[in-house]
XYZ file of N, CA and C in Angstrom:
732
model
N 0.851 -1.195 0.000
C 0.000 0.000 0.000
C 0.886 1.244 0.000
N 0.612 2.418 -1.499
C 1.403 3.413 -0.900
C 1.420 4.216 -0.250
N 2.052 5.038 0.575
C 2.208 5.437 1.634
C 1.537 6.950 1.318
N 0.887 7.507 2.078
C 0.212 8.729 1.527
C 0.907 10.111 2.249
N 1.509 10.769 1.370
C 2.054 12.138 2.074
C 1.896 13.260 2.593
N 2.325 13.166 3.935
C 1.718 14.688 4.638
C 2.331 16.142 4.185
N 1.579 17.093 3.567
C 2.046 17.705 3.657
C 2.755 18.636 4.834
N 3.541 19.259 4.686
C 4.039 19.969 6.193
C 4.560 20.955 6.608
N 3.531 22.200 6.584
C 3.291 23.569 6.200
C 4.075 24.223 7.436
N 5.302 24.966 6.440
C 6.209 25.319 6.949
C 5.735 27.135 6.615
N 6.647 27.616 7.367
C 6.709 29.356 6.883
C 7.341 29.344 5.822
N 8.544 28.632 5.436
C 8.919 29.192 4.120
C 8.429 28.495 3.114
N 7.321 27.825 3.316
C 6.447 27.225 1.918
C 5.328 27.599 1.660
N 4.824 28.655 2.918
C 3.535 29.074 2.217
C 3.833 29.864 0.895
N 2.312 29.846 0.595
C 2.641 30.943 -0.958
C 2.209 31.933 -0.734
N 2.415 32.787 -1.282
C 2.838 34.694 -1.545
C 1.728 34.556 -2.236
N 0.949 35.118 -1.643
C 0.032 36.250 -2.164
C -0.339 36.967 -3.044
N 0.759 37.533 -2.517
C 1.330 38.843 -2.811
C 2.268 39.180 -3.883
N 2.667 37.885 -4.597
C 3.619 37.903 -5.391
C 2.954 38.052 -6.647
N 4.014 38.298 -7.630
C 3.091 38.225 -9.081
C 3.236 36.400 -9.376
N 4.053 35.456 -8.962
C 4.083 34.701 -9.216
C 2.633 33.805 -9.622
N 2.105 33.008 -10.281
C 1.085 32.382 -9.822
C 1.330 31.411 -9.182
N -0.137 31.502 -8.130
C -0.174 30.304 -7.139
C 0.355 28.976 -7.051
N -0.632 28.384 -8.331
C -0.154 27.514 -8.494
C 1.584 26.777 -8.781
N 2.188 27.645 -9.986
C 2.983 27.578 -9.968
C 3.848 27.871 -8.749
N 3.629 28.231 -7.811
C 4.280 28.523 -6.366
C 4.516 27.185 -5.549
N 2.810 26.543 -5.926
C 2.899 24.969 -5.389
C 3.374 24.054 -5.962
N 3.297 24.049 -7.277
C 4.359 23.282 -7.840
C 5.507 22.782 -7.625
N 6.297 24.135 -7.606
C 7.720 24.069 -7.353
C 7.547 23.815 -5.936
N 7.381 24.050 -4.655
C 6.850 23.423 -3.317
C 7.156 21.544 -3.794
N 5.854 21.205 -3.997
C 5.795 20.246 -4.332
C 7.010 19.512 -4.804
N 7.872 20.161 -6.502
C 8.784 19.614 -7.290
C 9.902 19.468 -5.710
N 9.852 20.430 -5.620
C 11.441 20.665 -4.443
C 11.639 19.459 -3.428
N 10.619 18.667 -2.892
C 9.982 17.723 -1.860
C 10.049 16.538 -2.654
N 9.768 16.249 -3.815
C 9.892 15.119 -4.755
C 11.457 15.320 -4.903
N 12.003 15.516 -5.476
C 14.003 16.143 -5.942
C 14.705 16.057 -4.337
N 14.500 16.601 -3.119
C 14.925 16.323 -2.072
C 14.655 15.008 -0.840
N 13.768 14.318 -1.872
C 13.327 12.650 -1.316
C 12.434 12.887 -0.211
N 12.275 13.701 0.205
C 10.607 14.019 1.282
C 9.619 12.601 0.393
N 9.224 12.886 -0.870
C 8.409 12.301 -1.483
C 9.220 11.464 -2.697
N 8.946 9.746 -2.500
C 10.188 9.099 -3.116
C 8.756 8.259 -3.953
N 9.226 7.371 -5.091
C 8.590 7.279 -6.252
C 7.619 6.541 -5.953
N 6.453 6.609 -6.400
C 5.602 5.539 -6.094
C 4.165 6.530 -4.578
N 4.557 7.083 -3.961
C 3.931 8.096 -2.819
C 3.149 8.366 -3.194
N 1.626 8.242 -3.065
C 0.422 8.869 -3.098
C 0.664 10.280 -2.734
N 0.378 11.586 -3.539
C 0.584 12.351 -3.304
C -0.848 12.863 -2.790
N -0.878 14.127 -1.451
C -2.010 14.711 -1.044
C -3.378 15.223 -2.455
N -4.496 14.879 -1.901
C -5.635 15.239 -2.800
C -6.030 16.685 -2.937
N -6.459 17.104 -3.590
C -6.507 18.407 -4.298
C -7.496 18.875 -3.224
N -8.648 18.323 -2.526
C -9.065 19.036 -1.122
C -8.054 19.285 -0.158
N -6.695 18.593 0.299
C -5.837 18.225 0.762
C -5.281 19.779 1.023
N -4.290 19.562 -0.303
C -3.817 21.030 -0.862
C -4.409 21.890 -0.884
N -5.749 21.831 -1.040
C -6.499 23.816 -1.026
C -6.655 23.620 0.337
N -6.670 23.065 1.341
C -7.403 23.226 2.811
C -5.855 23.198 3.153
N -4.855 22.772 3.026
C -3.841 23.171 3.868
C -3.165 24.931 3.200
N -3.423 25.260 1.932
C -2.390 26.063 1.474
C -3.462 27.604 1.422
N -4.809 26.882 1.650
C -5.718 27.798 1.358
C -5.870 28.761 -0.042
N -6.102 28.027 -0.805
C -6.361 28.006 -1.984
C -7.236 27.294 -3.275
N -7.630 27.325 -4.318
C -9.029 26.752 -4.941
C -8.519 25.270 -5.004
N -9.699 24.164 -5.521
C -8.990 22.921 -5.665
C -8.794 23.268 -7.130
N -9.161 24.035 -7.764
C -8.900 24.368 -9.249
C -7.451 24.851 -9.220
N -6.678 25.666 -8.689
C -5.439 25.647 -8.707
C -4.722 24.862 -7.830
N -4.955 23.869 -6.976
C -4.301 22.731 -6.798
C -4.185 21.765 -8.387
N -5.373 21.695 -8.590
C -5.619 20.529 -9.714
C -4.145 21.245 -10.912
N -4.205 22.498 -11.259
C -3.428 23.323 -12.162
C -2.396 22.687 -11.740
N -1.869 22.807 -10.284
C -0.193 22.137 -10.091
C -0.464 21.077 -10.602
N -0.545 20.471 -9.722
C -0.666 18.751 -9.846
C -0.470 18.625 -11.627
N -1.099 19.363 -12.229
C -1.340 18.892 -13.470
C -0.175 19.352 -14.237
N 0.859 20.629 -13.879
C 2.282 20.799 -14.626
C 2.909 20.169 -13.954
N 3.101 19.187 -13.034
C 3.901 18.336 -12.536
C 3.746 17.145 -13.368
N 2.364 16.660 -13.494
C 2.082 15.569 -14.662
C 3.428 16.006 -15.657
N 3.011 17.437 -16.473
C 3.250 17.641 -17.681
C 4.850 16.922 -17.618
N 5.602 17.607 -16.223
C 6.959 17.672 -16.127
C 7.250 16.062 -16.082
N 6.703 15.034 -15.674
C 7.049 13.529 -15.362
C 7.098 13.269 -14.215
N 6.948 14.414 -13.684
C 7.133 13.820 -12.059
C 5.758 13.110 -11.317
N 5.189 13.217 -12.130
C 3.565 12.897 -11.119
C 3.002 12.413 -11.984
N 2.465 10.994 -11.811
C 1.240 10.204 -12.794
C -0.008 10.082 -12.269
N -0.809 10.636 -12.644
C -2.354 10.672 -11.899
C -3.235 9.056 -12.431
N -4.068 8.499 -11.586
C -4.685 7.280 -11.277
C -5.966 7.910 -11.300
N -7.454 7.474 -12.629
C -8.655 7.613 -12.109
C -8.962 6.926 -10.889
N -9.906 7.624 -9.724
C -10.214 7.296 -8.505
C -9.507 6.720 -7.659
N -8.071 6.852 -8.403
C -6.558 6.586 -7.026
C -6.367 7.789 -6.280
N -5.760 8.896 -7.390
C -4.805 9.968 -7.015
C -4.208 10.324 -7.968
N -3.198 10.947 -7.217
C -1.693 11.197 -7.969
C -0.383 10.455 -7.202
N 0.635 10.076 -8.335
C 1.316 9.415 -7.411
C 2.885 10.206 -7.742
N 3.910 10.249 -6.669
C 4.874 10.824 -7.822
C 5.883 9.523 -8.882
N 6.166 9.949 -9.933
C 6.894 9.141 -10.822
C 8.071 9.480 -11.430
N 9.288 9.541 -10.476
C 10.116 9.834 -10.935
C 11.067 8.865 -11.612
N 10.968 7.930 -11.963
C 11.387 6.841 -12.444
C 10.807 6.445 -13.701
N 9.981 6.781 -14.476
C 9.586 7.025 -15.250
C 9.525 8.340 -15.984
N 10.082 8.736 -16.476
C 9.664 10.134 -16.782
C 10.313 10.184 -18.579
N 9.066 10.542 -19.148
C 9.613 10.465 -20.772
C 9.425 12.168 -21.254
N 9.875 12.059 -22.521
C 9.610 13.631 -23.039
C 9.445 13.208 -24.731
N 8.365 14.215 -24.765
C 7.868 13.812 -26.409
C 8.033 15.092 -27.557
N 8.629 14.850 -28.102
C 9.307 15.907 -29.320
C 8.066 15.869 -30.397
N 8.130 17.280 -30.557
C 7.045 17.975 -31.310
C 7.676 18.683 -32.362
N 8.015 17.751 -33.609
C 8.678 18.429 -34.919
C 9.865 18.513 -34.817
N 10.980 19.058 -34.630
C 12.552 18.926 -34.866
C 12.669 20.765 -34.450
N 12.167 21.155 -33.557
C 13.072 22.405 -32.704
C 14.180 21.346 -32.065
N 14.763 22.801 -31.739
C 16.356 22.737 -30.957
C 16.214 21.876 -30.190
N 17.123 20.572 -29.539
C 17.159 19.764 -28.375
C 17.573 20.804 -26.945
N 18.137 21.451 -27.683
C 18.661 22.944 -26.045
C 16.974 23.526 -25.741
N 16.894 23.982 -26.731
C 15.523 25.256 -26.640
C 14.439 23.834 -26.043
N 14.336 23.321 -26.307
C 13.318 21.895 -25.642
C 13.210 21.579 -24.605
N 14.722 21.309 -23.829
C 14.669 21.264 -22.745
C 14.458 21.998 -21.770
N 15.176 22.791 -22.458
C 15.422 24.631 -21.250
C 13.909 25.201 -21.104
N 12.674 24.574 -22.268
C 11.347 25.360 -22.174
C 10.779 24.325 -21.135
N 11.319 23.173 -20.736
C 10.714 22.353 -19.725
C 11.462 22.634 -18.689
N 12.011 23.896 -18.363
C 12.314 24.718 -17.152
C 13.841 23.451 -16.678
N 14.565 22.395 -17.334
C 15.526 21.739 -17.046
C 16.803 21.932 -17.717
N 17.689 21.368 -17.095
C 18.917 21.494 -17.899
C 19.566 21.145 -18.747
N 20.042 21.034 -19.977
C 20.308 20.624 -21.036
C 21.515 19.956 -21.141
N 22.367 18.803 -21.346
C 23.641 18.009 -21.265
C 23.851 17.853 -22.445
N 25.101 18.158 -23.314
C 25.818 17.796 -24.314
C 26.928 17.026 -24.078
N 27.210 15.867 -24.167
C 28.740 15.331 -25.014
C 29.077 15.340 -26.081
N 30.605 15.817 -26.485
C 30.978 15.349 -27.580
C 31.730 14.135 -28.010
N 31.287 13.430 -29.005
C 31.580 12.562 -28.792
C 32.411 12.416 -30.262
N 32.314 13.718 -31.629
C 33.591 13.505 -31.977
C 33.208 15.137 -32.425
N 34.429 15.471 -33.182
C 34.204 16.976 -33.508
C 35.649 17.357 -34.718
N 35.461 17.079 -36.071
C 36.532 16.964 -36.668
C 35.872 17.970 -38.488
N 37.031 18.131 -38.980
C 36.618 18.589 -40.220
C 36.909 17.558 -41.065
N 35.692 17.370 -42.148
C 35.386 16.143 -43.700
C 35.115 17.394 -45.047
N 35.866 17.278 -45.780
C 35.483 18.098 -47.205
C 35.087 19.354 -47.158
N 35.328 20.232 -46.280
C 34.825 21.401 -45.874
C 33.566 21.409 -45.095
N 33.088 20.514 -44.189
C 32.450 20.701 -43.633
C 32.635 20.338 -42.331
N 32.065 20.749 -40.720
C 32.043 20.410 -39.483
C 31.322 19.134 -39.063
N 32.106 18.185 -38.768
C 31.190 16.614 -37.920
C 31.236 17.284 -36.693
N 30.401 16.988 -36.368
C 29.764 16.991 -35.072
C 28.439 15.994 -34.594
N 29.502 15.484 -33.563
C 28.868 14.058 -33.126
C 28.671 14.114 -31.268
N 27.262 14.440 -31.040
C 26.458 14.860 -30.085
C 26.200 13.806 -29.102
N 26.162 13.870 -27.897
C 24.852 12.876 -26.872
C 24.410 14.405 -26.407
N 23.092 13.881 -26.422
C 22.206 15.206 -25.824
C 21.314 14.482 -24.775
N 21.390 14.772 -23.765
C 20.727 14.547 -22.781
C 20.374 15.405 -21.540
N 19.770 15.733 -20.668
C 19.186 16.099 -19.281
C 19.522 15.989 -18.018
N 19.976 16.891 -17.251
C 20.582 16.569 -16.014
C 18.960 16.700 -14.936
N 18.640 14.807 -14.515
C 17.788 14.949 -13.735
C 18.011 14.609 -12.258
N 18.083 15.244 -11.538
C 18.543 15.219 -9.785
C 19.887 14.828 -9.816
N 20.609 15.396 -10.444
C 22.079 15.469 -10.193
C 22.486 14.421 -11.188
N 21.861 13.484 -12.103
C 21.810 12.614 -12.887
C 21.966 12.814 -14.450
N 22.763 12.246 -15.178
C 22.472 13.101 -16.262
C 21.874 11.536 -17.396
N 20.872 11.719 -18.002
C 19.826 10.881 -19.174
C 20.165 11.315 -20.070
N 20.859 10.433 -20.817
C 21.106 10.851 -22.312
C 19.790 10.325 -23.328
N 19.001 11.079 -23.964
C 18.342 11.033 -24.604
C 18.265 11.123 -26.760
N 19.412 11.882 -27.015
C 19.462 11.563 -28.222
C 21.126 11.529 -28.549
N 21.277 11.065 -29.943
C 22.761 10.769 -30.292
C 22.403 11.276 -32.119
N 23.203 12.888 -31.912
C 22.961 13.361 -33.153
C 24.282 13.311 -33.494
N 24.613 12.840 -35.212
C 25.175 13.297 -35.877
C 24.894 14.457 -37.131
N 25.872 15.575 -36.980
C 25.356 16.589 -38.239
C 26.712 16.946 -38.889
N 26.372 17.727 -39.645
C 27.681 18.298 -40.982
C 27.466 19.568 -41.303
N 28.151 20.734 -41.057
C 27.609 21.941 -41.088
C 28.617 22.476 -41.907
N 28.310 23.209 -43.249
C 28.856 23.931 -44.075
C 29.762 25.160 -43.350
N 31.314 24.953 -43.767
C 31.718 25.205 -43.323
C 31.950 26.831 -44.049
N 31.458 27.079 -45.795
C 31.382 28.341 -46.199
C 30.473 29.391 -45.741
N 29.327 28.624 -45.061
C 28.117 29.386 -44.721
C 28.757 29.933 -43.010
N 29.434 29.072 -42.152
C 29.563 29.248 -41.162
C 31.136 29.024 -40.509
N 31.886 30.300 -41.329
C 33.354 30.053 -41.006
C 33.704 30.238 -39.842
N 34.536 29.607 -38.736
C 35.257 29.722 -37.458
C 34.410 29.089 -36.626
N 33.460 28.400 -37.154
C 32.489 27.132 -36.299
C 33.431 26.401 -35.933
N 33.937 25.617 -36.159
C 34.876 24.536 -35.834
C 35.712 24.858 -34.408
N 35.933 26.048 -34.276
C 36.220 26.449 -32.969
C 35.055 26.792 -31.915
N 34.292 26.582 -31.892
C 32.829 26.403 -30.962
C 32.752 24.998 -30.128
N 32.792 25.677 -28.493
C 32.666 24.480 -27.964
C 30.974 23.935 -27.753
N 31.107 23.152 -28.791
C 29.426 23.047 -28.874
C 28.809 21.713 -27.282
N 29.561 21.799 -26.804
C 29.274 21.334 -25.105
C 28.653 21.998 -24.525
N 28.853 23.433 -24.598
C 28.311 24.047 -23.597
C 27.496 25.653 -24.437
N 27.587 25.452 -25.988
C 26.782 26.456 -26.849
C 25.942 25.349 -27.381
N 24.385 26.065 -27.642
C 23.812 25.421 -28.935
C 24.197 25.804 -30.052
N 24.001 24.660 -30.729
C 24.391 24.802 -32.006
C 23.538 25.572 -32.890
N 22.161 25.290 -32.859
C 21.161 26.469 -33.770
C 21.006 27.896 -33.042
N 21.243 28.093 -31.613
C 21.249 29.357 -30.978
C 22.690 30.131 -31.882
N 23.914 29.559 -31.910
C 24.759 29.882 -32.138
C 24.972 30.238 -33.910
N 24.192 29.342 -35.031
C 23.612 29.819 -36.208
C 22.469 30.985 -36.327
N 21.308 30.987 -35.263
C 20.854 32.803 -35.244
C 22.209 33.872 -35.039
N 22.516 33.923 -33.738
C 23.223 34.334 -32.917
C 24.279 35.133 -33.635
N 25.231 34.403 -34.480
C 26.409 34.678 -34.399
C 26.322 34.596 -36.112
N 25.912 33.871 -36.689
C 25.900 33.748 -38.114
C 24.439 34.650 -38.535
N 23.727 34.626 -37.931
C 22.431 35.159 -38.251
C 21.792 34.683 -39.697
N 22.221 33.210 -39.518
C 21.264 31.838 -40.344
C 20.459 31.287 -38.898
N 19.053 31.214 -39.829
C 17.789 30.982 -38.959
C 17.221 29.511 -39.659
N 17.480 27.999 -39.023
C 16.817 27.099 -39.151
C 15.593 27.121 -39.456
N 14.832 26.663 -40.768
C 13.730 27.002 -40.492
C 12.328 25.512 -41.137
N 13.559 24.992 -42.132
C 12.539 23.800 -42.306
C 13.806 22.921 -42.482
N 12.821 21.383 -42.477
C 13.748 20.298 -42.509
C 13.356 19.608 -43.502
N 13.685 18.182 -44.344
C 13.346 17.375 -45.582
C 13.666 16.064 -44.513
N 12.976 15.299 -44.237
C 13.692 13.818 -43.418
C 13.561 12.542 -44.150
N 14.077 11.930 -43.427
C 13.361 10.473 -43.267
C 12.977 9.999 -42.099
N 12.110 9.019 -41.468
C 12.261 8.452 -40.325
C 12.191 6.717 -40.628
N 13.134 5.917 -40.184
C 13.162 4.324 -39.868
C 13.619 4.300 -38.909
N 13.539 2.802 -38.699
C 13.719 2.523 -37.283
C 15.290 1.278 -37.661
N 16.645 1.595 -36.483
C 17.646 0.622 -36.956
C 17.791 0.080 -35.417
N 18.657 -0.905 -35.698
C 18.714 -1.911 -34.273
C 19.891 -0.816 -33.525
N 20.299 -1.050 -32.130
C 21.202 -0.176 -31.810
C 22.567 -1.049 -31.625
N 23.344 -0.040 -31.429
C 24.841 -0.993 -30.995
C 25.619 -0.736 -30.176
N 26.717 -1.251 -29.665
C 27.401 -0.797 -28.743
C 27.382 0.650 -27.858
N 27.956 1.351 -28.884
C 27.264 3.307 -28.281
C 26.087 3.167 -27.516
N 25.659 2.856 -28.854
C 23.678 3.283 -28.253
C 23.329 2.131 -26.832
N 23.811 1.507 -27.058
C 23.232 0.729 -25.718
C 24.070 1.278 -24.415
N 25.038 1.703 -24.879
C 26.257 2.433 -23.207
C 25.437 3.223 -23.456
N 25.001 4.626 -23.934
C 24.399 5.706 -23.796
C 23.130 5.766 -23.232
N 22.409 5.045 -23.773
C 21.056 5.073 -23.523
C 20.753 3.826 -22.111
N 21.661 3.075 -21.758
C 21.722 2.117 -21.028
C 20.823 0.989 -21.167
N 20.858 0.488 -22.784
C 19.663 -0.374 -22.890
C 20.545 -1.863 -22.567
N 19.435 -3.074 -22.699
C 20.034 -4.414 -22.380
C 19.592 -4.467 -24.159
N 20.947 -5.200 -24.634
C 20.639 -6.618 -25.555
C 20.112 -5.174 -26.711
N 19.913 -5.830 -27.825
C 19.683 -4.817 -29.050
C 18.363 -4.702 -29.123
N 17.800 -3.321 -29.384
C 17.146 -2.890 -29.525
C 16.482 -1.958 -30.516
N 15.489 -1.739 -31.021
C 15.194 -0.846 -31.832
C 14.601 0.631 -31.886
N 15.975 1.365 -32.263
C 15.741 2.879 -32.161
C 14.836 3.859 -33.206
N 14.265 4.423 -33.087
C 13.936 5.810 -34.305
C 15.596 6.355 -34.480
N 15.419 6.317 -35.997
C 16.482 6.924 -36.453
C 15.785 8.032 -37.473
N 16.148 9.732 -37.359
C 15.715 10.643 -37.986
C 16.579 11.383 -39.164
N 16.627 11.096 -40.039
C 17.834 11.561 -41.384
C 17.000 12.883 -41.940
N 18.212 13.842 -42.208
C 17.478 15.197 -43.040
C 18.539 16.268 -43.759
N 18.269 17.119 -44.244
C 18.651 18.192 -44.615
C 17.842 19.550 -43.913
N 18.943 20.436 -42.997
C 17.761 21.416 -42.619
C 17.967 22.940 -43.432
N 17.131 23.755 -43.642
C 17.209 25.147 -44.272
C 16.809 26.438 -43.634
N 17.662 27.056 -44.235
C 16.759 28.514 -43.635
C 15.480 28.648 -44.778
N 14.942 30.246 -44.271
C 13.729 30.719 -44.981
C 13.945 30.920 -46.602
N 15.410 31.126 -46.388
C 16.005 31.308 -47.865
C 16.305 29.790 -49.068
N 16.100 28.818 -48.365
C 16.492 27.419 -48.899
C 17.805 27.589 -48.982
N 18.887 28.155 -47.516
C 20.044 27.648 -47.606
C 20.692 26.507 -47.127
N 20.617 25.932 -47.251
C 21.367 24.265 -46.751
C 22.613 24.645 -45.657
N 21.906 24.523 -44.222
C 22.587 24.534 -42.951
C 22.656 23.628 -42.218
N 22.570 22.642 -42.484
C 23.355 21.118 -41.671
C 22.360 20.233 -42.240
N 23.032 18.871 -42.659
C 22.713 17.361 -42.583
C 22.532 17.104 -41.440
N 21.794 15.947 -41.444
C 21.610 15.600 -39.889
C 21.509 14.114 -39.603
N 21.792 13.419 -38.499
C 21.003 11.953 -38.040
C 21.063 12.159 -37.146
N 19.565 11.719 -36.262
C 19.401 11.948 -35.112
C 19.005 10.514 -34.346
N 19.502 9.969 -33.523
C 18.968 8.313 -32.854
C 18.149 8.962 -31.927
N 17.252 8.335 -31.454
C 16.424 8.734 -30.167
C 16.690 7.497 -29.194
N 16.037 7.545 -28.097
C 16.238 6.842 -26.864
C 15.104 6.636 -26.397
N 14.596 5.110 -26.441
C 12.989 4.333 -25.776
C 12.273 5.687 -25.470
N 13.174 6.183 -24.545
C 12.790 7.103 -23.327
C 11.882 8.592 -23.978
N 11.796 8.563 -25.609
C 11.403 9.856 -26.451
C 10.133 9.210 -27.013
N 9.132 10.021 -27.052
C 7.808 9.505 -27.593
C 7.712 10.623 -28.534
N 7.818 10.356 -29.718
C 8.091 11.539 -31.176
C 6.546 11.932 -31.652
N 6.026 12.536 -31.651
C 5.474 13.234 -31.947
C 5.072 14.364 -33.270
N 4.265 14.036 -33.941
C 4.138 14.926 -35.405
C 2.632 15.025 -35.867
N 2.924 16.595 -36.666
C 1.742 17.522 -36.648
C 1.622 17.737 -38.098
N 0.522 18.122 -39.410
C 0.683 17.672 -40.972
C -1.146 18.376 -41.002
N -0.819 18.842 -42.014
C -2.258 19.021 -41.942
C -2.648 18.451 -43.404
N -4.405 17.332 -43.866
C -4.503 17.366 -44.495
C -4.836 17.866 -45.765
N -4.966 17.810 -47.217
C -5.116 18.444 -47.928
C -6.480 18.391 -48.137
N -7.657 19.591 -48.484
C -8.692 18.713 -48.665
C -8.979 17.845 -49.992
C-alpha cells in the first residue's frame, strides 16, 4: 500500500500572495522541491486536491493546475479514482517536430547536457557528433545521439565552438544570423549498438527511431545534414495538416 504524504506547512512554503508569481505555480515548485529532495520518493500517493487547497488555502482548481504541470513535467502520474502518485522513475519527453534539443529542454524549465563525442573537419564541412541529454537530480539521461555536418562556407570559425556548452542552432541565429527554419527527413527505425546501448543504457539490441534530413533557412540555404537516434525514453510526436 502506498504510503500517503503529509504535507508539512512550513513558513517558508507558504505561498505569496502577494507575489506576481502564480499560485499555483508557487505549489508546484513546493511540491517539485519535496519530490528532488526525497521528502516524497517514487511511487507516494501524493495529497488530494481538497488536501492542498485546505492546507495552502487556496481553490482545488489551482491545486488541480499544479498537480497537473507536474504531470506535464514527469514527475507525477495521476490514477482515475486513485490519485496522484509521484513518478520519478519514469519520466519520458515527447518531441514535437525537430526544434532545438537545447531550446526543448530549457522550455521544460531543465537542464540541457551535451557530449561530444567527436568533432573533426570532412570536405569542408564540421562533424559533429552529439549525446544530448538532461541533467535529472544530479543525474544526467542521455536522450538523443545526433550526428550533423555543417557547411563550413556558410559558417566560417564554427569549428572552434565548444558546442558542449553552446547550442548549435542558438549559435547559427546568434552569431551567423542563419535561422533554421525547415527540414526534408526520413524516419526508420535501426537496431542499436554498442554506443547506443552504453548511452542510452539499454540491455541486448534494440530498436531505435532513427531521424535523417537536410535542414534550411527561410532562404532554402542548406545549414546542416543531420542523423538523429532517439532513446525508448522519447515519444516523437508529429503535426501535418490534411489536404482537402
Amino acid at each position: 500500500m502506498k504510503k500517503l504524504c503529509a504535507i508539512l506547512v512550513h513558513m517558508s512554503e507558504q505561498l505569496n500572495k502577494r507575489d506576481g508569481i502564480p499560485l499555483y505555480l508557487q505549489l508546484k515548485e513546493i511540491i517539485s522541491e519535496r519530490i528532488k529532495n526525497g521528502t516524497y520518493a517514487s511511487g507516494d500517493l501524493l495529497p488530494s486536491e481538497t488536501q492542498l487547497s485546505q492546507n495552502y488555502q487556496i481553490t482545488r482548481q489551482t491545486a488541480r493546475r499544479a498537480i497537473s504541470e507536474l504531470v506535464k513535467e514527469g514527475l507525477v502520474r495521476t490514477e482515475h479514482g486513485k490519485g496522484s502518485f509521484v513518478s520519478v522513475n519514469e519520466v519520458s519527453y515527447s518531441i514535437w517536430n525537430f526544434n532545438g534539443f537545447t531550446d526543448y529542454i530549457v522550455s521544460l524549465g531543465k537542464s540541457p547536457v551535451t557530449k561530444i563525442i567527436e568533432h573533426s573537419v570532412e570536405n569542408g564541412m564540421l562533424k559533429l557528433v552529439r549525446a544530448r541529454g538532461v541533467n535529472e537530480f544530479n543525474t544526467v539521461r542521455y536522450l538523443t545521439l545526433d550526428t550533423s555536418y555543417i557547411p563550413l562556407n556558410l559558417f566560417a570559425g564554427v569549428e572552434s565552438v565548444d558546442f558542449s556548452t553552446h547550442s548549435l542552432y542558438s549559435t547559427m541565429r546568434k552569431v551567423y544570423h542563419k535561422h533554421p527554419r525547415r527540414i526534408e527527413m526520413v524516419v526508420h527505425s535501426v537496431f542499436s549498438g554498442e554506443i547506443e546501448r552504453d548511452l542510452f543504457g539499454l540491455d541486448g539490441n534494440s530498436s531505435l527511431l532513427q531521424v535523417s534530413g537536410e535542414v534550411f533557412t527561410e532562404n532554402s540555404e542548406l545549414v546542416e545534414r543531420v542523423s538523429v537516434l532517439y532513446s525508448p525514453h522519447i515519444e516523437f510526436k508529429m503535426m501535418t495538416t490534411i489536404n482537402p
